[in-house]
Tab-separated table of C-alpha atoms and ligand atoms in Angstrom:
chain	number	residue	atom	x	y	z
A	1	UNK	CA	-5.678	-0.480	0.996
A	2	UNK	CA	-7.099	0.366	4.017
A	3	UNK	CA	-10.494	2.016	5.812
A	4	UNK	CA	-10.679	3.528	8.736
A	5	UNK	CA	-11.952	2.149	11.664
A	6	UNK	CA	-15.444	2.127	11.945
A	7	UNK	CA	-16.095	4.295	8.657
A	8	UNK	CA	-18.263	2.489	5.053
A	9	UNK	CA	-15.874	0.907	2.749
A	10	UNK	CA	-17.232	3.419	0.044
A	11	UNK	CA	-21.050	3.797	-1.003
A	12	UNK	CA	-22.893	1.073	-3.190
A	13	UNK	CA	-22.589	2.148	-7.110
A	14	UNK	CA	-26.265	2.125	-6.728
A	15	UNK	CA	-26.194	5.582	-4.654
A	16	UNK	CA	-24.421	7.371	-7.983
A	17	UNK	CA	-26.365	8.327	-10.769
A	18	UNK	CA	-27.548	5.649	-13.016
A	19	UNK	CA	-27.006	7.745	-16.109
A	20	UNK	CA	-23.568	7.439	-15.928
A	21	UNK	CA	-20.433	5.058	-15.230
A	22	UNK	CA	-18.931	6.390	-12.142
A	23	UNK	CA	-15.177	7.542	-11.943
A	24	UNK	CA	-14.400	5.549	-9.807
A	25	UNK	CA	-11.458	6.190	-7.246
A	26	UNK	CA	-11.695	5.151	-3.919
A	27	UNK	CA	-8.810	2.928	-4.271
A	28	UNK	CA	-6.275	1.996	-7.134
A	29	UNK	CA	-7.676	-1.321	-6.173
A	30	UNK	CA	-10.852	-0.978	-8.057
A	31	UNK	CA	-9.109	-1.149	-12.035
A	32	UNK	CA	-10.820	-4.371	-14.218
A	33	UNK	CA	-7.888	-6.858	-16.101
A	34	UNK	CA	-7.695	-5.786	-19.317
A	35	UNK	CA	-8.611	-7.596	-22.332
A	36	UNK	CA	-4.908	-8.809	-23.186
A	37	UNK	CA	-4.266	-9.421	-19.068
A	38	UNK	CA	-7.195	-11.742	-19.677
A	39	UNK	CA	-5.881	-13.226	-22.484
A	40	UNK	CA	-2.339	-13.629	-21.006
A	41	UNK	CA	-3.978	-15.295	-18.503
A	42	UNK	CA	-5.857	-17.759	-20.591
A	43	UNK	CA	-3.089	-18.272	-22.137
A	44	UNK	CA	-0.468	-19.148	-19.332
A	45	UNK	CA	1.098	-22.397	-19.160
A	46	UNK	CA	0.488	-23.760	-15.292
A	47	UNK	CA	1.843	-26.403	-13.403
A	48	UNK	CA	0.905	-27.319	-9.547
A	49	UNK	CA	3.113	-24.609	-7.676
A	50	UNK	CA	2.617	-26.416	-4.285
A	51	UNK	CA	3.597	-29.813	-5.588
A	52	UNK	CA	6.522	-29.319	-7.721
A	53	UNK	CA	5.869	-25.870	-9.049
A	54	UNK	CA	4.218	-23.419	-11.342
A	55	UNK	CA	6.496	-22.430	-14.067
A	56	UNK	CA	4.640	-19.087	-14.844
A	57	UNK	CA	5.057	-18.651	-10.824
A	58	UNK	CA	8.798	-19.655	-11.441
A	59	UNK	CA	8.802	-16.907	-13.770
A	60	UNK	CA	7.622	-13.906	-12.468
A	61	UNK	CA	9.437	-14.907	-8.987
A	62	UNK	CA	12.647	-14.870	-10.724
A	63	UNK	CA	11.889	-11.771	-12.188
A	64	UNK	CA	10.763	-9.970	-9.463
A	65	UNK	CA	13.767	-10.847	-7.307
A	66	UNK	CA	15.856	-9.743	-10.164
A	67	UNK	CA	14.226	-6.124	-10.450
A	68	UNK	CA	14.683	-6.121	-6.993
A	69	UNK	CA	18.126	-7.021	-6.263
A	70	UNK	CA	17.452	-9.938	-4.133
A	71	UNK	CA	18.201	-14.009	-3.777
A	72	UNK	CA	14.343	-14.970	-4.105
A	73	UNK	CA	10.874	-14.496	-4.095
A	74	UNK	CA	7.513	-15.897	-3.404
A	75	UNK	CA	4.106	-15.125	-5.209
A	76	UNK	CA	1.692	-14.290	-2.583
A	77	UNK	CA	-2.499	-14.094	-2.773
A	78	UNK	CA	-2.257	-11.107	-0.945
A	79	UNK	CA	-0.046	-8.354	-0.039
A	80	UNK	CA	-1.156	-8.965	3.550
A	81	UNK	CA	-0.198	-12.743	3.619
A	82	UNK	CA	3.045	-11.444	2.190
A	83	UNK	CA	3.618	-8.733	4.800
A	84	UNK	CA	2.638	-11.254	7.483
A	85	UNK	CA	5.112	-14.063	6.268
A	86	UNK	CA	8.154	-11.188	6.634
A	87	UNK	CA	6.797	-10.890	10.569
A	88	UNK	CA	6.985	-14.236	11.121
A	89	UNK	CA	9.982	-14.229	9.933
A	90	UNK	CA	12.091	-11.651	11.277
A	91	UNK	CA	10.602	-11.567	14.726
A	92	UNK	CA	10.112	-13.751	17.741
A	93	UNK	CA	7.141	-14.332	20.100
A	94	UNK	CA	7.302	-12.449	22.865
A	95	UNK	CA	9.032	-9.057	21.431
A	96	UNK	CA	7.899	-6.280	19.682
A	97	UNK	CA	8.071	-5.322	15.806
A	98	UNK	CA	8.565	-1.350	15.755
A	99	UNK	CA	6.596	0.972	12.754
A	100	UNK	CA	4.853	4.091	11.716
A	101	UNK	CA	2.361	4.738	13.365
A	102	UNK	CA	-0.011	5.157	10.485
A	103	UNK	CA	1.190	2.171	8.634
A	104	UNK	CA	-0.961	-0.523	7.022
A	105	UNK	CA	0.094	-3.469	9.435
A	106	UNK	CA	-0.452	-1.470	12.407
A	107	UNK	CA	-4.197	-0.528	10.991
A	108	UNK	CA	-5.170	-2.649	7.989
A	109	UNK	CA	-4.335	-6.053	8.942
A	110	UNK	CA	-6.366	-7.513	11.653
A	111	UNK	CA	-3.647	-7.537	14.146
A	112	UNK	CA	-2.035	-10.236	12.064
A	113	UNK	CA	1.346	-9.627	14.138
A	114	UNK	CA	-0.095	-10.375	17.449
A	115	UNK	CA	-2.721	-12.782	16.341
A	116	UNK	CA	-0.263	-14.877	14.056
A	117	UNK	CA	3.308	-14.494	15.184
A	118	UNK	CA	2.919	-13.522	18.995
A	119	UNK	CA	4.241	-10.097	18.456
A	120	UNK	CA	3.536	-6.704	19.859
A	121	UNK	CA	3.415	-4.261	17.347
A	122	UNK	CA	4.865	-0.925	18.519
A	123	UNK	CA	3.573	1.881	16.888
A	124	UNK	CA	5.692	4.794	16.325
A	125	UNK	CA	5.086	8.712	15.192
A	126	UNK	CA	7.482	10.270	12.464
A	127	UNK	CA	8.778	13.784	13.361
A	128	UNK	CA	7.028	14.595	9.918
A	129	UNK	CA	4.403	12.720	8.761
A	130	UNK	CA	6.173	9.346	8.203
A	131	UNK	CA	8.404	7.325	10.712
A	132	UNK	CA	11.983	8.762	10.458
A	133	UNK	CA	15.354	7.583	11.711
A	134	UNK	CA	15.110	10.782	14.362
A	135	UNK	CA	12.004	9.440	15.643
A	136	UNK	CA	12.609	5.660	15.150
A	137	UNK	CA	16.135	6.257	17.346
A	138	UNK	CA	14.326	7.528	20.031
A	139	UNK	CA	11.672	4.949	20.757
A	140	UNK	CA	14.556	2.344	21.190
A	141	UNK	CA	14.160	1.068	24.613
A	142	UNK	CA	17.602	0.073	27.013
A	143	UNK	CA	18.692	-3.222	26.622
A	144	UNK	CA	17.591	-5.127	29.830
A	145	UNK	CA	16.307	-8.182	30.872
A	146	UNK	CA	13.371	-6.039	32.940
A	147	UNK	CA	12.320	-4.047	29.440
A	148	UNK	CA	10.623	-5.550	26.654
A	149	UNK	CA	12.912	-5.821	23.328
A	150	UNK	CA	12.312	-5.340	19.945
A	151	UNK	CA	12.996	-8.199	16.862
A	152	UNK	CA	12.230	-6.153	13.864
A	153	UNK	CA	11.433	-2.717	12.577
A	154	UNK	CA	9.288	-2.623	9.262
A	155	UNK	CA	8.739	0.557	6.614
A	156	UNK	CA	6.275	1.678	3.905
A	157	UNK	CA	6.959	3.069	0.898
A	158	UNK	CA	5.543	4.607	-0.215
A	159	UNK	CA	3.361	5.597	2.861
A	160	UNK	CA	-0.520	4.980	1.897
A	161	UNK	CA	-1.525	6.343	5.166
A	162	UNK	CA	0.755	9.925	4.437
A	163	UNK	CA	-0.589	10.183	1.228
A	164	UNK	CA	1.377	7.875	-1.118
A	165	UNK	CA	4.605	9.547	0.409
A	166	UNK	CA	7.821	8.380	-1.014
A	167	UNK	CA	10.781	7.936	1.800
A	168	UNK	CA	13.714	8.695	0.290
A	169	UNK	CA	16.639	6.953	0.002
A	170	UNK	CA	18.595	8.758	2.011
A	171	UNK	CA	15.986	8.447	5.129
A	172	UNK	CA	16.075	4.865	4.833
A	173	UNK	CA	19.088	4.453	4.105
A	174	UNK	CA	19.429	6.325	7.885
A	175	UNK	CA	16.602	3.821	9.387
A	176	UNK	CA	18.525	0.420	8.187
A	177	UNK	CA	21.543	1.730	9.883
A	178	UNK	CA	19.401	1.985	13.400
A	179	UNK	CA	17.914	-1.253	12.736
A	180	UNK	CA	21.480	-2.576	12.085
A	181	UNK	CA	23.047	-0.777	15.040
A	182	UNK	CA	20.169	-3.027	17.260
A	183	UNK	CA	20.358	-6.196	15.649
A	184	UNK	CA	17.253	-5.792	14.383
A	185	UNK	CA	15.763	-7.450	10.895
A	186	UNK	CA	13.833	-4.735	8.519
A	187	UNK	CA	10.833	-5.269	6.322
A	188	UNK	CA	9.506	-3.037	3.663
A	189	UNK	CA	5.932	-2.873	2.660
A	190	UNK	CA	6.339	-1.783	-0.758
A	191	UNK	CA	2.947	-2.567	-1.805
A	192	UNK	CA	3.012	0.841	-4.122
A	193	UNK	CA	7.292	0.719	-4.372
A	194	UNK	CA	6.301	1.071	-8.194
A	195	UNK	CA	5.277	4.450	-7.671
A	196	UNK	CA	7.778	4.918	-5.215
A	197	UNK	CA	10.822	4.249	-7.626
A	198	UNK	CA	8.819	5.914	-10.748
A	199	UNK	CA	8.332	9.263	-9.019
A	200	UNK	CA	11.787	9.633	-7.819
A	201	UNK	CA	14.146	7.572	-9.688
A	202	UNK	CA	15.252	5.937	-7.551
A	203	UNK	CA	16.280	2.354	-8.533
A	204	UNK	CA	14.170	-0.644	-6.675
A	205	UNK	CA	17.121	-1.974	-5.980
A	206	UNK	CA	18.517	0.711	-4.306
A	207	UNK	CA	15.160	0.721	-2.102
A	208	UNK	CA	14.622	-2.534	-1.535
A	209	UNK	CA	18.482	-3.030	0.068
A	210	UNK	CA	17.627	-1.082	2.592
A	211	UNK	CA	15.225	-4.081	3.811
A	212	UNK	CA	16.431	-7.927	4.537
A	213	UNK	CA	12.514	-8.438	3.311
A	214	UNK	CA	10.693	-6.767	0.539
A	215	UNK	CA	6.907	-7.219	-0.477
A	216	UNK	CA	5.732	-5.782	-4.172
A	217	UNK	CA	1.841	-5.504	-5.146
A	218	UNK	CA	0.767	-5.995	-8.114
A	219	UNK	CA	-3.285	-5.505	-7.744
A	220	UNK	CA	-2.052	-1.650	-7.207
A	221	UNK	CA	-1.433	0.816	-9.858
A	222	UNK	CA	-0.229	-2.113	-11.597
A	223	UNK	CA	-4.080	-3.535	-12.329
A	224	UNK	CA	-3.392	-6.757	-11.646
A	225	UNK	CA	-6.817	-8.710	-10.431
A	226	UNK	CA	-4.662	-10.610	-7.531
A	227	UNK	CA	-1.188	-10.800	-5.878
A	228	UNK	CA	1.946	-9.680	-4.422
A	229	UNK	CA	5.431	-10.879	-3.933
A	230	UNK	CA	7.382	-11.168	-0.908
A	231	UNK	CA	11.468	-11.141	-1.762
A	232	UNK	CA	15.102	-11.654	0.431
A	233	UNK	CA	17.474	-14.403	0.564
A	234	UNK	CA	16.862	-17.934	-0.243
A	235	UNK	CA	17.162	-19.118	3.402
A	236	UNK	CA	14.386	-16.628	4.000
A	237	UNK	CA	12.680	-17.402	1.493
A	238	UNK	CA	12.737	-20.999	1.901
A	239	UNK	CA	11.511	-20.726	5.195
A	240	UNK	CA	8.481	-18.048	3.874
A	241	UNK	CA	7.644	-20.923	1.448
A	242	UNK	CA	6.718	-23.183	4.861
A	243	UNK	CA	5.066	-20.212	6.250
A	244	UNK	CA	2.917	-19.130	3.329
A	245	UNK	CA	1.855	-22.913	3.112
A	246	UNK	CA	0.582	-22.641	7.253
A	247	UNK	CA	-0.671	-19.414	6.239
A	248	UNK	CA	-2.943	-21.019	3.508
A	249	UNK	CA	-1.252	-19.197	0.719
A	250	UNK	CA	-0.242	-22.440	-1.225
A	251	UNK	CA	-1.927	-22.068	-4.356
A	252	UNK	CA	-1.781	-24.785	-7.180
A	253	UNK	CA	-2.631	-23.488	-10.677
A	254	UNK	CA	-1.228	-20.193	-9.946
A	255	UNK	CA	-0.065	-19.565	-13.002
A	256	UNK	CA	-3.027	-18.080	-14.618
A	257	UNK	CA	-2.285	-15.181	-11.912
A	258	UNK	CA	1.167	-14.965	-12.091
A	259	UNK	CA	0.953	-14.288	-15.677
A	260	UNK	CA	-1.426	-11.337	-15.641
A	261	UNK	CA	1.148	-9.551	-13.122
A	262	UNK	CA	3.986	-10.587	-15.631
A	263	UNK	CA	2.000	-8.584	-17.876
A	264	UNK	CA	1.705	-5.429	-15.583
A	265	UNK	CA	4.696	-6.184	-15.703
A	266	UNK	CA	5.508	-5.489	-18.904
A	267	UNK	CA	2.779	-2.855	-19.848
A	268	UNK	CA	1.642	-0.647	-16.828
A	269	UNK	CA	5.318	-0.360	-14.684
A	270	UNK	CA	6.188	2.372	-17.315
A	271	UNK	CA	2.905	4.300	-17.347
A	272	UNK	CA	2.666	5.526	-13.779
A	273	UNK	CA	3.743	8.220	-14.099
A	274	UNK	CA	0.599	8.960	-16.097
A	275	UNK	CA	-1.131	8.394	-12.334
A	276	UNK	CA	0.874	10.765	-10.979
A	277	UNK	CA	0.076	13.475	-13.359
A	278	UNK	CA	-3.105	12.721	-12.896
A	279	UNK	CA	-3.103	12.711	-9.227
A	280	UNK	CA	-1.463	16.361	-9.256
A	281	UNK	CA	-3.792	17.963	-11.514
A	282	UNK	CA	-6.848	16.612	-9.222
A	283	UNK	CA	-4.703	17.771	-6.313
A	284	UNK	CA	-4.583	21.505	-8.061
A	285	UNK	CA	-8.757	21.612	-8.746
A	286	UNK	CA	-9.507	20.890	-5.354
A	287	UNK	CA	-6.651	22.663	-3.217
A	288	UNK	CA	-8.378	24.759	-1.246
A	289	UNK	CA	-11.961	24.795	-2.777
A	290	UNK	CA	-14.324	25.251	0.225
A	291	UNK	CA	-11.513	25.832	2.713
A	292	UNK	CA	-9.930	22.358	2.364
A	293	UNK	CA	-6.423	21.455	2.497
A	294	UNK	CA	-4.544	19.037	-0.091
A	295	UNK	CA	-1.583	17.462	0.573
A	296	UNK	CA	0.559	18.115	-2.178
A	297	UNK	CA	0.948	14.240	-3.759
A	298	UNK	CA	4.203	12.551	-4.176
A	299	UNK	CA	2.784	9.817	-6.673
A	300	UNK	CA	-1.120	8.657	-7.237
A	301	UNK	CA	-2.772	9.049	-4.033
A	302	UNK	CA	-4.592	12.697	-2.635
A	303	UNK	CA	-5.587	13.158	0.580
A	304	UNK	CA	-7.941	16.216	0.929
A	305	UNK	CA	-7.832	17.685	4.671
A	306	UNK	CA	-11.595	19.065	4.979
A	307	UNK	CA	-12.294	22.216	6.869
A	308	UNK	CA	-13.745	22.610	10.534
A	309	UNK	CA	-17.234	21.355	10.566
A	310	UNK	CA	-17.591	19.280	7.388
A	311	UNK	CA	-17.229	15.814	7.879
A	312	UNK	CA	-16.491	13.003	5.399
A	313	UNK	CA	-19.122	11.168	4.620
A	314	UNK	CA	-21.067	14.615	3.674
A	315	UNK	CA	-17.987	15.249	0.728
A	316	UNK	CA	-18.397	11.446	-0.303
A	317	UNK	CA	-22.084	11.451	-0.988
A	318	UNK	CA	-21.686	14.439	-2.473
A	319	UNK	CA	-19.276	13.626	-4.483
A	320	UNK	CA	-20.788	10.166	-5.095
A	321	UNK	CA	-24.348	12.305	-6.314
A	322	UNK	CA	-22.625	13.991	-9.279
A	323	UNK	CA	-20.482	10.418	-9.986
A	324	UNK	CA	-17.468	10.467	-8.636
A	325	UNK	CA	-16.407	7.700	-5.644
A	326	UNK	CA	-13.867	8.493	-3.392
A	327	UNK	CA	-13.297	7.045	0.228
A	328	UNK	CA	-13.778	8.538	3.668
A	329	UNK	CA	-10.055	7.732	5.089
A	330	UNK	CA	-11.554	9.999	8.671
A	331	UNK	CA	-13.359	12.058	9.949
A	332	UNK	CA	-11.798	14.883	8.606
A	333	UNK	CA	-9.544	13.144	5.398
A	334	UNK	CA	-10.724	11.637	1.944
A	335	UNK	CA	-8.845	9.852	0.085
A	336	UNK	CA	-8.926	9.871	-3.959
A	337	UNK	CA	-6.467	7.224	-5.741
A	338	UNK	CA	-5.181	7.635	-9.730
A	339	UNK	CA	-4.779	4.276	-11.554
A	340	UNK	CA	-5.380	2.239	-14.912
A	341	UNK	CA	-8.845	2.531	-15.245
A	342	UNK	CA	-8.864	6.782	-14.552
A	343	UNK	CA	-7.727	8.929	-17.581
A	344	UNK	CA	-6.236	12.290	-17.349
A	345	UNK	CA	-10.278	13.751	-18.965
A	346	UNK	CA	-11.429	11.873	-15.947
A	347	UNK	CA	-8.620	13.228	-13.421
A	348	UNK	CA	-9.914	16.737	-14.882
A	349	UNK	CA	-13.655	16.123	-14.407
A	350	UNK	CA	-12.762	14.607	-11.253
A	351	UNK	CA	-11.263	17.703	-10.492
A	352	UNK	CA	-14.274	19.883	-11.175
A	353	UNK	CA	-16.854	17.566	-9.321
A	354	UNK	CA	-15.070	17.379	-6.081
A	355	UNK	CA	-14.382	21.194	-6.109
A	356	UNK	CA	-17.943	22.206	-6.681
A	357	UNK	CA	-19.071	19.986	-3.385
A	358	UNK	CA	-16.664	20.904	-1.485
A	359	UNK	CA	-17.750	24.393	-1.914
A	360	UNK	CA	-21.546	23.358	-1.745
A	361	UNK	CA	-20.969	20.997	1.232
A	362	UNK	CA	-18.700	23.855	3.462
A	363	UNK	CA	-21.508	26.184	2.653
A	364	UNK	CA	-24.108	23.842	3.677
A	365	UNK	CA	-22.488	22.838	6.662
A	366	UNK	CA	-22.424	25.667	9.792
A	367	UNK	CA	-19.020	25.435	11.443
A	368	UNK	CA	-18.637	24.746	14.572
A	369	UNK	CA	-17.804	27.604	16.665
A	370	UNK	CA	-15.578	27.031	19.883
A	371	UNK	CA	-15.071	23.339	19.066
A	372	UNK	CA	-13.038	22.028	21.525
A	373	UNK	CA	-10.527	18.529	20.765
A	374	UNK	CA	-11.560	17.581	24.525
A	375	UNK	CA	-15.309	17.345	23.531
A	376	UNK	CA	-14.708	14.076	21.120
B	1	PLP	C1	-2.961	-2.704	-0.091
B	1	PLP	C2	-1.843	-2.644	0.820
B	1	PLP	C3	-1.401	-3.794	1.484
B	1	PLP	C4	-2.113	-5.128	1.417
B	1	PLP	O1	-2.265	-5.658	0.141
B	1	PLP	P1	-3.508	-6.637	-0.141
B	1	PLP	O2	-3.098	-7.326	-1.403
B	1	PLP	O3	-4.711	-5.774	-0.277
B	1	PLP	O4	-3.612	-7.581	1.003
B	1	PLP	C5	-0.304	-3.677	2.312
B	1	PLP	N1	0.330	-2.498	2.461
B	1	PLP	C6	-0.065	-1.378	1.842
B	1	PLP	C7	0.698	-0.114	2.042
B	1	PLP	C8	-1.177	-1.406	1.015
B	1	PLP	O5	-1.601	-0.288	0.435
């Protein structure tokens, strides 16, 4: 996940009441391995995955390229290694790698693209409120030799940033065909493309072949403790295996990961849509408690717009005071995230708690009259 610039990653557990455990859900992030993840992973059979290979690593990337429809795939300590591996490898030094605006390489990733592959990342704003084909059409600059081109285009999905937005099929579907049209390769961040394919039913296979590079989470809704996976074709991939290794992503016993995402694998993909629910029902407590705004969620992530005059950080430590987390995303947007570790009773007393400060904290709170966006 992501924070926004220059906002707390969340407030210390030690500013909730001591009384009780906190729901926690600042991030789907946050959810412990259970005890039979632990004990698959006790239990996994390792080899040394730089040196000749893991064969729990063998396994899951065999079955992750499978579920997704592609040649190969690497296991990655990080969803952010993985993403940065699929710039390096679609683009070239000296061009530019065009995206949403709000996406998670643009914000979240320490300008990897410039710092690591030399590449200008070119941010780009969705007609709505993800990157579109419309919008992504439009910001392709003239072939010259006088204009700066473009190597790659990359997507989310679902879109963190727009609330845990699913694109649908047919939109990218629209978006490889300009990236085609250009020459240009296309990588998907499908760090929640779980949720993505649960909420609409849409196969991941039929998402991810809309990308020549695909990355899957599985320290998401999934509850793994580590991990992603970064799939395409075996040329790709052979050359990501070289680039993960620069990157410092060669890992030796890695099977002891690998097999706690083989069994997310097999015993969390099916219950997101328990999340979603979830998420929904929050969404419906809060909508409009106090004056705020919820966008209506696609899968397990709300963003609550707060009204004129109340910022943030006042909701969070509210919040936080009567034990429920949840994460400042701006100024005027917080964030709450549904996963493993938050049952549908929590989801409900979730519900309740952020209502009643919202209400207290726009009442507390005088609104600022005549605010003007030109005043900061
Ligand atoms: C979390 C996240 C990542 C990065 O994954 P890490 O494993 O935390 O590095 C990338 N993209 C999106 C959309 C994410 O939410």
């Amino acid at each position: 996940m992501g924070q926004p610039h220059g906002l707390p990653h969340g407030l210390p557990l030690s500013q909730s009441p001591i009384h009780m455990t906190p729901i926690d859900l600042r991030s789907d992030t946050v959810t412990r391995p259970t005890a039979a993840m632990r004990r698959a992973m006790a239990e996994a059979e390792v080899g040394d995955d730089v040196l000749d290979g893991d064969p729990t690593v063998r396994h899951l990337e065999t079955r992750v390229a499978e579920m997704l429809g592609k040649e190969a795939a690497l296991y990655f300590p990080s969803g952010t290694m993985a993403n940065q591996t699929a710039v390096w490898l679609l683009t070239r030094p000296g061009t530019e790698i065009l995206l949403d605006a709000g996406s998670h390489i643009v914000n979240y990733e320490g300008a990897g693209a410039a710092a690591l592959s030399g590449v200008q990342v070119r941010p780009v704003q969705g007609t709505g409120p993800v990157m579109d084909a419309a919008a992504l059409k439009a910001s392709m600059r003239p072939r010259s030799p006088h204009v700066l081109q473009a190597s790659a285009i990359a997507v989310e999905n679902t879109h963190n940033g727009a609330g845990g937005k699913v694109l649908s099929l047919t939109e990218l579907q629209a978006i490889r065909d300009v990236a085609r049209e250009a020459e240009l390769g296309i990588h998907m961040d499908g760090a929640r493309l779980w949720n993505a394919s649960a909420a609409s039913g849409t196969a991941l296979r039929d998402f991810a072949a809309c990308a020549d590079t695909v990355m899957v989470s599985f320290s998401k809704g999934l509850g793994a403790p580590v991990g992603a996976a970064l799939t395409g074709t075996r040329a790709l991939m052979v050359e990501g295996w070289l680039v993960r290794k620069r990157f410092g992503g060669g890992m030796r016993q890695s099977g002891i990961l690998a097999a706690a995402a083989l069994h997310a694998l097999d015993n969390h993909l099916a219950r997101l849509p328990d999340d979603h629910a979830n998420a929904r029902a929050f969404a419906e407590a809060v909508d409009g408690a106090g004056g705020a705004r919820v966008v209506p969620p696609d899968t397990n992530i709300v963003m609550i717009d707060l009204p004129a005059g109340l910022d943030a950080s006042a909701l969070v430590a509210a919040a936080a005071d009567a034990g429920v987390l949840i994460a400042p995303w701006s100024h005027t947007r917080v964030r709450a995230v549904f996963h493993l570790d938050a049952t549908a009773d929590m989801a409900q007393r979730a519900g309740a708690v952020v209502r009643a400060a919202l209400t207290k904290t726009s009442k507390a709170t005088p609104t600022r009259v005549n605010a003007s966006p030109a005043g900061g």
